């Protein structure tokens, strides 16, 4: 052998007789054994290198895992099947203030986890029996406050369980708040006084109870249908309901709130007046429309009745000879008839203030009517007033007014009504009559004076006649 292995040389020297060593009979065998030794050395070196690399990798992996565990905000618990804590790792901040040395080796029910111990132990045994990872949410009292935790249980060899405990209080409370809000909104949605429907892709996907009542329909008559199916073929303006509905929905989807009047159709075919409000909203990257429908049939009927009454009132006002003004609680004119427009020489009284169209002063003391108007509007004080009004031709008129307040049911002043008359001619006639009466009085006085004077003259003339008779007989007047 050119290069005998050191271990083979030692074995030959120790166990092989010298005679056999020198005979050469075993040279091929020894050569083969020598090669095996060298092959073994190479394999051993490779194995040592491999072990060295694997040990380093394991150390690196262990370091990374340790860094990851240290960074986790979770508690890690190793538990046996009987509920005994075998190991415990603190969370990053250990906000629960747990000391591992006080709980390792103790039963779970005798630690801070006692309120959740029974449930955790049952789930741990189930995970071991079925060999699967399970997750449960439990609440635990910590320093007098309820906290919610997620426990992830993973089976380990030797009937052990790894429990990863994470605080999910904020998430849980947010979830509870969201659920409460959802329940509250659902209650408001279902109990709303108006019909509310949700549309997606042009079709109704939900509606509240009021919708079913308003349309006298079942949910299947609403959900899945398009808006035009709840409408007549055409709207009052002659436009097709289908086209008009699509236009309104597109405007709402573009971000413009839509409020408009609409004729809807109930399930039994009855038509009714409605006011519709459309608003768009986004949810999970989908676009939706919330449609609120208010049945205004009664309101429309009331409006029509009020318009009829207003027309009747206007006809009545126009037919009377007195001028009439009606004002609101701010003293702004809301109604007038032609008579008062003629008296005040103003055809545009509506919308103006009483004080602006009635610049009157008392016919006697020149006091302004403004104080009377303020008392009427603010305090509900009735008044009568005769004032001077100067028209466009600088011709003065004498105008008579009577103001009466209008009260609400609760006693609040709603406005006022003023009856207005032009009494200029009346006053002129009264003055002429007064003058005539004065002349008649003077005539009567003159007649009385003449009568009295005639009585005096009668006595005088009688005495003169007697005197003439006496003188004709030759008698003396003194006799």
Coordinates of C-alpha atoms in Angstrom, one line a residue:
X1 CA 0.0 0.0 0.0
X2 CA 1.5 3.3 -1.0
X3 CA -0.5 5.3 1.7
X4 CA -1.8 3.2 4.5
X5 CA -4.5 4.8 6.7
X6 CA -3.3 5.5 10.3
X7 CA -6.1 3.5 11.9
X8 CA -5.4 0.5 9.6
X9 CA -1.6 0.6 10.5
X10 CA -2.5 0.6 14.2
X11 CA -4.9 -2.4 13.7
X12 CA -2.3 -4.4 11.7
X13 CA 0.4 -3.7 14.2
X14 CA -1.8 -4.7 17.1
X15 CA -3.7 -7.7 15.7
X16 CA -2.0 -9.1 12.6
X17 CA 1.0 -11.6 13.1
X18 CA 4.2 -10.4 11.6
X19 CA 4.5 -13.6 9.4
X20 CA 1.2 -12.7 7.7
X21 CA 2.3 -9.1 7.3
X22 CA 5.4 -10.1 5.4
X23 CA 3.9 -12.9 3.3
X24 CA 1.8 -10.6 1.2
X25 CA -1.2 -12.9 1.2
X26 CA -3.5 -10.3 2.6
X27 CA -2.2 -7.4 0.5
X28 CA -5.4 -7.1 -1.7
X29 CA -7.7 -7.4 1.4
X30 CA -5.7 -4.8 3.3
X31 CA -5.7 -2.5 0.3
X32 CA -9.5 -2.7 0.1
X33 CA -9.9 -2.1 3.9
X34 CA -7.5 0.9 3.6
X35 CA -9.7 2.4 0.9
X36 CA -12.8 1.9 3.0
X37 CA -11.1 3.8 5.9
X38 CA -10.3 6.7 3.6
X39 CA -13.9 6.7 2.2
X40 CA -15.2 6.7 5.8
X41 CA -13.0 9.7 6.6
X42 CA -14.5 11.6 3.7
X43 CA -18.1 10.6 4.7
X44 CA -17.4 11.6 8.3
X45 CA -16.0 15.0 7.2
X46 CA -19.1 15.6 5.0
X47 CA -21.4 14.6 7.9
X48 CA -19.6 16.9 10.3
X49 CA -19.9 19.7 7.8
X50 CA -23.5 18.9 7.3
X51 CA -24.1 18.8 11.1
X52 CA -22.3 22.1 11.4
X53 CA -24.4 23.7 8.8
X54 CA -27.7 22.3 10.2
X55 CA -26.8 23.4 13.7
X56 CA -26.1 27.0 12.4
X57 CA -29.4 27.0 10.4
X58 CA -31.2 25.8 13.5
X59 CA -29.7 28.5 15.6
X60 CA -30.6 31.1 12.9
X61 CA -34.2 29.8 12.7
X62 CA -34.4 29.7 16.5
X63 CA -33.2 33.3 16.7
X64 CA -35.7 34.4 14.1
X65 CA -38.5 32.6 15.9
X66 CA -37.5 34.1 19.2
X67 CA -37.4 37.6 17.7
X68 CA -40.9 36.9 16.1
X69 CA -42.3 35.6 19.4
X70 CA -40.8 38.6 21.3
X71 CA -42.5 41.0 18.8
X72 CA -45.9 39.3 19.1
X73 CA -48.5 41.1 21.2
X74 CA -49.8 37.7 22.3
X75 CA -49.4 35.5 25.3
X76 CA -48.2 31.9 24.6
X77 CA -49.3 29.1 26.9
X78 CA -48.2 25.4 26.8
X79 CA -50.9 23.3 28.5
X80 CA -51.2 19.6 29.1
X81 CA -54.4 17.6 28.8
X82 CA -55.2 18.0 32.5
X83 CA -55.1 21.8 32.4
X84 CA -51.6 22.3 33.9
X85 CA -49.6 25.2 32.6
X86 CA -46.2 23.8 31.4
X87 CA -44.7 26.9 30.0
X88 CA -45.7 30.5 29.5
X89 CA -44.4 33.4 27.3
X90 CA -45.3 37.0 28.0
X91 CA -46.7 39.3 25.4
X92 CA -44.6 42.2 24.2
X93 CA -45.9 44.7 26.7
X94 CA -47.4 42.2 29.3
X95 CA -50.2 44.6 30.0
X96 CA -52.0 42.0 32.2
X97 CA -49.0 42.1 34.6
X98 CA -48.6 38.3 34.6
X99 CA -45.5 36.8 36.3
X100 CA -44.6 33.5 34.6
X101 CA -43.0 32.0 37.7
X102 CA -46.4 32.4 39.5
X103 CA -48.4 30.5 37.0
X104 CA -46.1 27.9 35.5
X105 CA -46.8 24.5 37.0
X106 CA -50.3 25.6 38.3
X107 CA -53.7 24.5 37.1
X108 CA -55.3 26.9 34.6
X109 CA -58.4 27.3 36.9
X110 CA -56.1 28.7 39.6
X111 CA -54.7 31.6 37.6
X112 CA -56.0 34.8 36.1
X113 CA -57.6 32.6 33.4
X114 CA -59.9 30.9 35.9
X115 CA -63.2 32.3 34.4
X116 CA -62.3 30.8 31.0
X117 CA -60.5 27.7 32.3
X118 CA -63.3 25.2 31.9
X119 CA -64.1 26.2 28.3
X120 CA -60.4 26.4 27.4
X121 CA -59.7 22.9 28.8
X122 CA -62.7 21.4 26.9
X123 CA -61.5 23.0 23.6
X124 CA -57.9 21.9 24.3
X125 CA -58.9 18.2 24.8
X126 CA -61.1 18.4 21.7
X127 CA -58.1 19.8 19.7
X128 CA -56.0 16.9 20.9
X129 CA -58.6 14.2 20.2
X130 CA -59.4 15.5 16.7
X131 CA -55.9 16.8 16.0
X132 CA -56.9 20.1 14.6
X133 CA -56.4 23.8 15.4
X134 CA -59.4 25.6 16.9
X135 CA -60.1 29.2 17.7
X136 CA -62.6 30.5 20.3
X137 CA -63.4 34.0 21.7
X138 CA -63.8 34.4 25.5
X139 CA -64.1 37.4 27.8
X140 CA -62.0 37.6 31.0
X141 CA -62.3 40.1 33.9
X142 CA -59.0 41.9 34.2
X143 CA -58.7 44.3 37.1
X144 CA -62.4 44.8 37.2
X145 CA -62.8 45.4 33.5
X146 CA -64.1 43.0 30.9
X147 CA -61.6 42.2 28.1
X148 CA -62.2 40.0 25.1
X149 CA -59.5 37.5 23.9
X150 CA -59.0 35.2 21.0
X151 CA -57.6 31.8 22.0
X152 CA -56.0 29.7 19.2
X153 CA -55.4 26.1 20.3
X154 CA -52.9 24.0 18.4
X155 CA -52.2 20.3 19.4
X156 CA -48.5 19.4 20.1
X157 CA -46.8 16.1 20.6
X158 CA -47.0 14.3 24.0
X159 CA -50.6 15.4 24.5
X160 CA -49.7 19.1 24.9
X161 CA -51.5 22.1 23.5
X162 CA -50.1 25.5 22.4
X163 CA -52.5 28.3 23.2
X164 CA -52.0 31.7 21.6
X165 CA -53.9 34.4 23.5
X166 CA -54.6 37.7 21.8
X167 CA -56.4 40.7 23.2
X168 CA -59.2 41.6 20.8
X169 CA -61.1 44.0 23.1
X170 CA -61.0 47.0 20.8
X171 CA -62.0 44.9 17.8
X172 CA -64.8 43.2 19.7
X173 CA -66.1 46.4 21.2
X174 CA -66.1 47.9 17.7
X175 CA -67.9 44.8 16.4
X176 CA -70.5 45.2 19.2
X177 CA -71.0 48.9 18.4
X178 CA -71.4 48.1 14.7
X179 CA -73.9 45.3 15.5
X180 CA -75.8 47.7 17.8
X181 CA -75.8 50.4 15.2
X182 CA -76.9 47.9 12.5
X183 CA -79.7 46.7 14.8
X184 CA -80.7 50.3 15.5
X185 CA -80.6 51.3 11.9
X186 CA -82.5 48.2 11.0
X187 CA -85.2 49.1 13.6
X188 CA -85.3 52.7 12.2
X189 CA -85.4 51.3 8.7
X190 CA -88.3 48.9 9.4
X191 CA -90.3 51.4 11.5
X192 CA -89.8 54.5 9.3
X193 CA -93.0 56.4 8.4
X194 CA -91.9 56.5 4.8
X195 CA -91.3 53.7 2.4
X196 CA -87.6 52.9 2.0
X197 CA -86.2 50.8 -0.8
X198 CA -82.6 49.9 -1.7
X199 CA -81.6 49.6 -5.4
X200 CA -78.5 48.0 -6.9
X201 CA -77.9 47.8 -10.6
X202 CA -81.4 49.3 -11.2
X203 CA -83.3 46.8 -9.2
X204 CA -84.7 46.7 -5.7
X205 CA -82.8 44.4 -3.3
X206 CA -84.5 45.4 0.0
X207 CA -87.4 47.3 1.4
X208 CA -89.0 48.1 4.7
X209 CA -92.4 47.2 6.1
X210 CA -93.8 50.6 5.2
X211 CA -93.1 49.9 1.6
X212 CA -95.3 46.8 1.7
X213 CA -98.1 48.7 3.4
X214 CA -97.9 51.7 1.0
X215 CA -97.8 49.6 -2.1
X216 CA -100.3 46.9 -0.7
X217 CA -97.7 44.4 -1.9
X218 CA -95.7 41.4 -0.7
X219 CA -91.9 41.5 -0.6
X220 CA -91.7 39.4 -3.7
X221 CA -93.6 42.1 -5.6
X222 CA -90.9 44.6 -4.7
X223 CA -87.5 42.9 -4.3
X224 CA -86.0 42.0 -7.7
X225 CA -88.2 44.4 -9.7
X226 CA -87.3 47.7 -11.4
X227 CA -88.9 51.1 -10.3
X228 CA -91.0 51.4 -13.4
X229 CA -92.9 48.3 -12.5
X230 CA -94.3 50.2 -9.5
X231 CA -95.4 53.1 -11.8
X232 CA -97.9 53.7 -14.6
X233 CA -96.6 53.6 -18.2
X234 CA -96.4 57.4 -18.2
X235 CA -95.9 60.3 -15.8
X236 CA -98.2 63.4 -15.8
X237 CA -95.7 65.2 -18.1
X238 CA -96.2 62.5 -20.7
X239 CA -92.7 61.0 -20.3
X240 CA -92.4 57.2 -20.1
X241 CA -91.9 56.1 -16.4
X242 CA -89.1 53.8 -17.5
X243 CA -87.0 56.5 -19.2
X244 CA -87.7 59.1 -16.4
X245 CA -86.8 56.7 -13.6
X246 CA -83.5 55.7 -15.3
X247 CA -82.6 59.4 -15.7
X248 CA -83.3 60.2 -12.1
X249 CA -81.3 57.1 -10.9
X250 CA -78.3 58.1 -13.1
X251 CA -78.3 61.6 -11.7
X252 CA -78.4 60.2 -8.1
X253 CA -75.5 57.9 -8.9
X254 CA -73.5 60.9 -10.2
X255 CA -73.8 62.4 -6.8
X256 CA -76.8 64.8 -7.2
X257 CA -79.6 64.2 -4.7
X258 CA -82.9 63.8 -6.4
X259 CA -86.2 65.0 -4.9
X260 CA -89.2 65.0 -7.2
X261 CA -92.9 64.3 -7.5
X262 CA -94.0 60.9 -8.9
X263 CA -97.1 58.9 -9.7
X264 CA -96.7 55.4 -8.2
X265 CA -98.9 52.4 -8.6
X266 CA -100.0 50.0 -5.9
X267 CA -100.2 46.2 -6.4
X268 CA -103.9 46.5 -7.0
X269 CA -103.4 49.0 -9.7
X270 CA -104.4 52.1 -7.7
X271 CA -102.4 55.2 -8.5
X272 CA -101.2 57.6 -5.9
X273 CA -99.2 60.8 -5.6
X274 CA -95.7 60.5 -4.0
X275 CA -92.6 62.5 -3.3
X276 CA -89.5 60.5 -4.0
X277 CA -86.0 61.2 -2.6
X278 CA -83.0 59.4 -4.1
X279 CA -79.5 59.3 -2.6
X280 CA -76.5 57.2 -3.7
X281 CA -74.0 55.5 -1.3
X282 CA -71.0 53.1 -1.6
X283 CA -70.7 49.8 0.2
X284 CA -67.9 47.2 -0.4
X285 CA -67.0 49.0 -3.7
X286 CA -70.6 48.6 -5.0
X287 CA -72.9 51.5 -5.7
X288 CA -76.4 51.6 -4.2
X289 CA -79.4 53.9 -4.3
X290 CA -81.7 54.6 -1.3
X291 CA -85.1 55.6 -2.4
X292 CA -87.5 57.1 0.1
X293 CA -91.1 57.4 -0.9
X294 CA -93.7 59.5 0.8
X295 CA -97.4 59.0 0.0
X296 CA -98.7 62.6 -0.4
X297 CA -102.2 61.7 -1.7
X298 CA -103.9 63.2 1.3
X299 CA -101.7 66.2 1.1
X300 CA -102.4 66.7 -2.6
X301 CA -106.1 66.4 -1.9
X302 CA -105.8 69.0 0.9
X303 CA -103.8 71.3 -1.4
X304 CA -106.5 71.0 -4.0
X305 CA -109.2 71.7 -1.5
X306 CA -107.2 74.7 -0.1
X307 CA -106.8 76.0 -3.7
X308 CA -110.5 75.7 -4.3
X309 CA -111.2 77.5 -1.0
X310 CA -108.6 80.1 -1.9
X311 CA -110.3 80.6 -5.3
X312 CA -113.7 80.9 -3.5
X313 CA -112.2 83.4 -1.1
X314 CA -110.7 85.4 -3.8
X315 CA -114.0 85.5 -5.7
X316 CA -115.8 86.6 -2.5
X317 CA -113.2 89.3 -1.8
X318 CA -113.5 90.6 -5.4
X319 CA -117.3 90.7 -5.1
X320 CA -117.4 92.8 -2.0
X321 CA -117.2 96.6 -2.2
X322 CA -114.8 97.0 0.7
X323 CA -111.0 96.8 0.2
X324 CA -109.4 93.9 2.1
X325 CA -105.7 93.2 2.9
X326 CA -104.4 90.1 4.6
X327 CA -100.9 90.1 6.1
X328 CA -98.8 87.4 7.9
X329 CA -97.2 87.7 11.3
X330 CA -94.4 89.8 9.9
X331 CA -96.8 92.4 8.5
X332 CA -96.2 91.2 4.9
X333 CA -99.2 91.3 2.6
X334 CA -100.2 87.9 1.3
X335 CA -103.7 88.6 -0.1
X336 CA -105.6 91.6 -1.4
X337 CA -108.6 92.3 -3.6
X338 CA -109.0 94.7 -6.5
X339 CA -111.0 97.2 -4.5
X340 CA -108.1 97.9 -2.1
X341 CA -105.7 98.0 -5.1
X342 CA -107.8 100.7 -6.6
X343 CA -108.1 102.6 -3.3
X344 CA -104.3 102.5 -2.8
X345 CA -103.6 102.9 -6.5
X346 CA -101.2 99.9 -6.3
X347 CA -101.6 96.7 -8.3
X348 CA -98.6 95.0 -6.7
X349 CA -99.5 94.8 -3.0
X350 CA -98.6 91.2 -2.4
X351 CA -95.2 90.8 -0.8
X352 CA -95.0 94.4 0.5
X353 CA -95.2 95.5 4.1
X354 CA -98.3 97.1 5.4
X355 CA -96.3 100.1 6.7
X356 CA -95.0 100.7 3.1
X357 CA -98.3 100.7 1.4
X358 CA -100.2 102.5 4.1
X359 CA -98.3 105.8 4.7
X360 CA -101.4 107.3 6.5
X361 CA -101.7 110.1 9.0
X362 CA -104.7 110.7 11.2
X363 CA -107.1 113.2 9.5
X364 CA -107.3 115.3 12.7
X365 CA -104.0 115.1 14.8
X366 CA -101.7 113.9 11.9
X367 CA -100.6 110.9 14.0
X368 CA -99.0 108.1 11.8
X369 CA -100.7 104.8 11.5
X370 CA -97.4 103.0 12.0
X371 CA -98.0 102.6 15.8
X372 CA -101.4 101.1 15.2
X373 CA -100.0 98.6 12.7
X374 CA -97.2 97.5 15.0
X375 CA -99.7 97.0 17.9
X376 CA -101.9 94.9 15.6
X377 CA -99.1 92.6 14.3
X378 CA -97.1 92.3 17.5
X379 CA -99.7 92.4 20.2
X380 CA -103.0 91.6 18.4
X381 CA -104.6 95.0 19.2
X382 CA -107.6 95.8 17.1
X383 CA -107.9 99.4 15.9
X384 CA -110.0 101.8 13.8
X385 CA -108.3 104.6 12.0
X386 CA -109.4 107.4 9.6
X387 CA -106.4 108.8 7.8
X388 CA -105.3 111.0 4.9
X389 CA -103.8 109.3 1.9
X390 CA -102.1 111.1 -1.0
X391 CA -102.5 109.4 -4.3
X392 CA -100.3 109.5 -7.4
X393 CA -102.0 112.6 -8.7
X394 CA -101.4 114.4 -5.4
X395 CA -105.1 114.1 -4.7
X396 CA -105.8 113.5 -1.0
X397 CA -108.2 110.8 0.1
X398 CA -109.7 110.1 3.4
X399 CA -109.4 106.4 4.1
X400 CA -111.1 104.4 6.9
X401 CA -109.3 101.3 8.2
X402 CA -110.2 98.6 10.7
X403 CA -107.5 96.1 11.7
X404 CA -108.3 92.7 13.3
X405 CA -105.7 90.1 14.3
X406 CA -105.7 86.4 13.2
X407 CA -104.7 84.0 16.0
X408 CA -103.4 80.4 15.9
X409 CA -105.0 77.6 18.0
X410 CA -102.2 78.1 20.6
X411 CA -102.9 81.9 20.8
X412 CA -100.0 83.0 18.7
X413 CA -100.6 85.8 16.3
X414 CA -100.7 84.4 12.8
X415 CA -101.4 87.7 11.0
X416 CA -104.1 90.3 10.5
X417 CA -106.9 91.4 8.2
X418 CA -107.6 95.0 7.4
X419 CA -110.9 96.4 6.0
X420 CA -110.2 99.5 4.0
X421 CA -112.7 102.1 2.6
X422 CA -112.3 105.3 0.7
X423 CA -114.7 107.6 2.5
X424 CA -113.7 110.8 0.7
X425 CA -117.0 111.0 -1.1
X426 CA -118.9 110.0 2.0
X427 CA -117.2 112.8 3.9
X428 CA -117.9 115.3 1.1
X429 CA -121.6 114.2 1.1
X430 CA -121.7 114.5 4.9
X431 CA -120.3 118.0 4.7
X432 CA -122.9 119.0 2.0
X433 CA -125.7 117.5 4.0
X434 CA -124.3 119.4 7.1
X435 CA -124.3 122.6 5.0
X436 CA -127.9 122.0 3.9
X437 CA -128.9 121.4 7.5
X438 CA -127.2 124.6 8.5
X439 CA -129.2 126.5 5.8
X440 CA -132.4 124.9 6.9
X441 CA -131.7 125.9 10.4
X442 CA -131.1 129.5 9.4
X443 CA -134.4 129.4 7.4
X444 CA -136.2 128.0 10.4
X445 CA -134.5 130.6 12.6
X446 CA -135.5 133.4 10.1
X447 CA -139.1 132.0 10.0
X448 CA -139.3 132.1 13.7
X449 CA -138.0 135.6 13.9
X450 CA -140.4 136.7 11.2
X451 CA -143.3 135.0 13.0
X452 CA -142.4 136.8 16.2
X453 CA -141.9 140.0 14.4
X454 CA -145.3 139.5 12.6
X455 CA -147.0 139.0 16.0
X456 CA -145.6 142.4 17.1
X457 CA -146.7 144.0 13.9
X458 CA -150.2 142.6 14.2
X459 CA -150.6 144.3 17.6
X460 CA -149.3 147.5 16.2
X461 CA -151.5 147.4 13.1
X462 CA -154.5 146.5 15.2
X463 CA -154.0 149.5 17.4
X464 CA -153.6 151.7 14.4
X465 CA -156.8 150.5 12.9
X466 CA -158.6 151.2 16.2
X467 CA -157.1 154.7 16.2
X468 CA -158.4 155.4 12.7
X469 CA -161.9 154.3 13.8
X470 CA -161.8 156.6 16.8
X471 CA -160.6 159.5 14.7
X472 CA -163.3 159.0 12.1
X473 CA -166.0 159.4 14.8
X474 CA -164.4 162.6 16.0
X475 CA -163.0 161.1 19.1
X476 CA -159.6 161.7 20.4
X477 CA -157.0 158.9 20.4
X478 CA -156.3 159.6 24.0
X479 CA -159.9 158.7 24.8

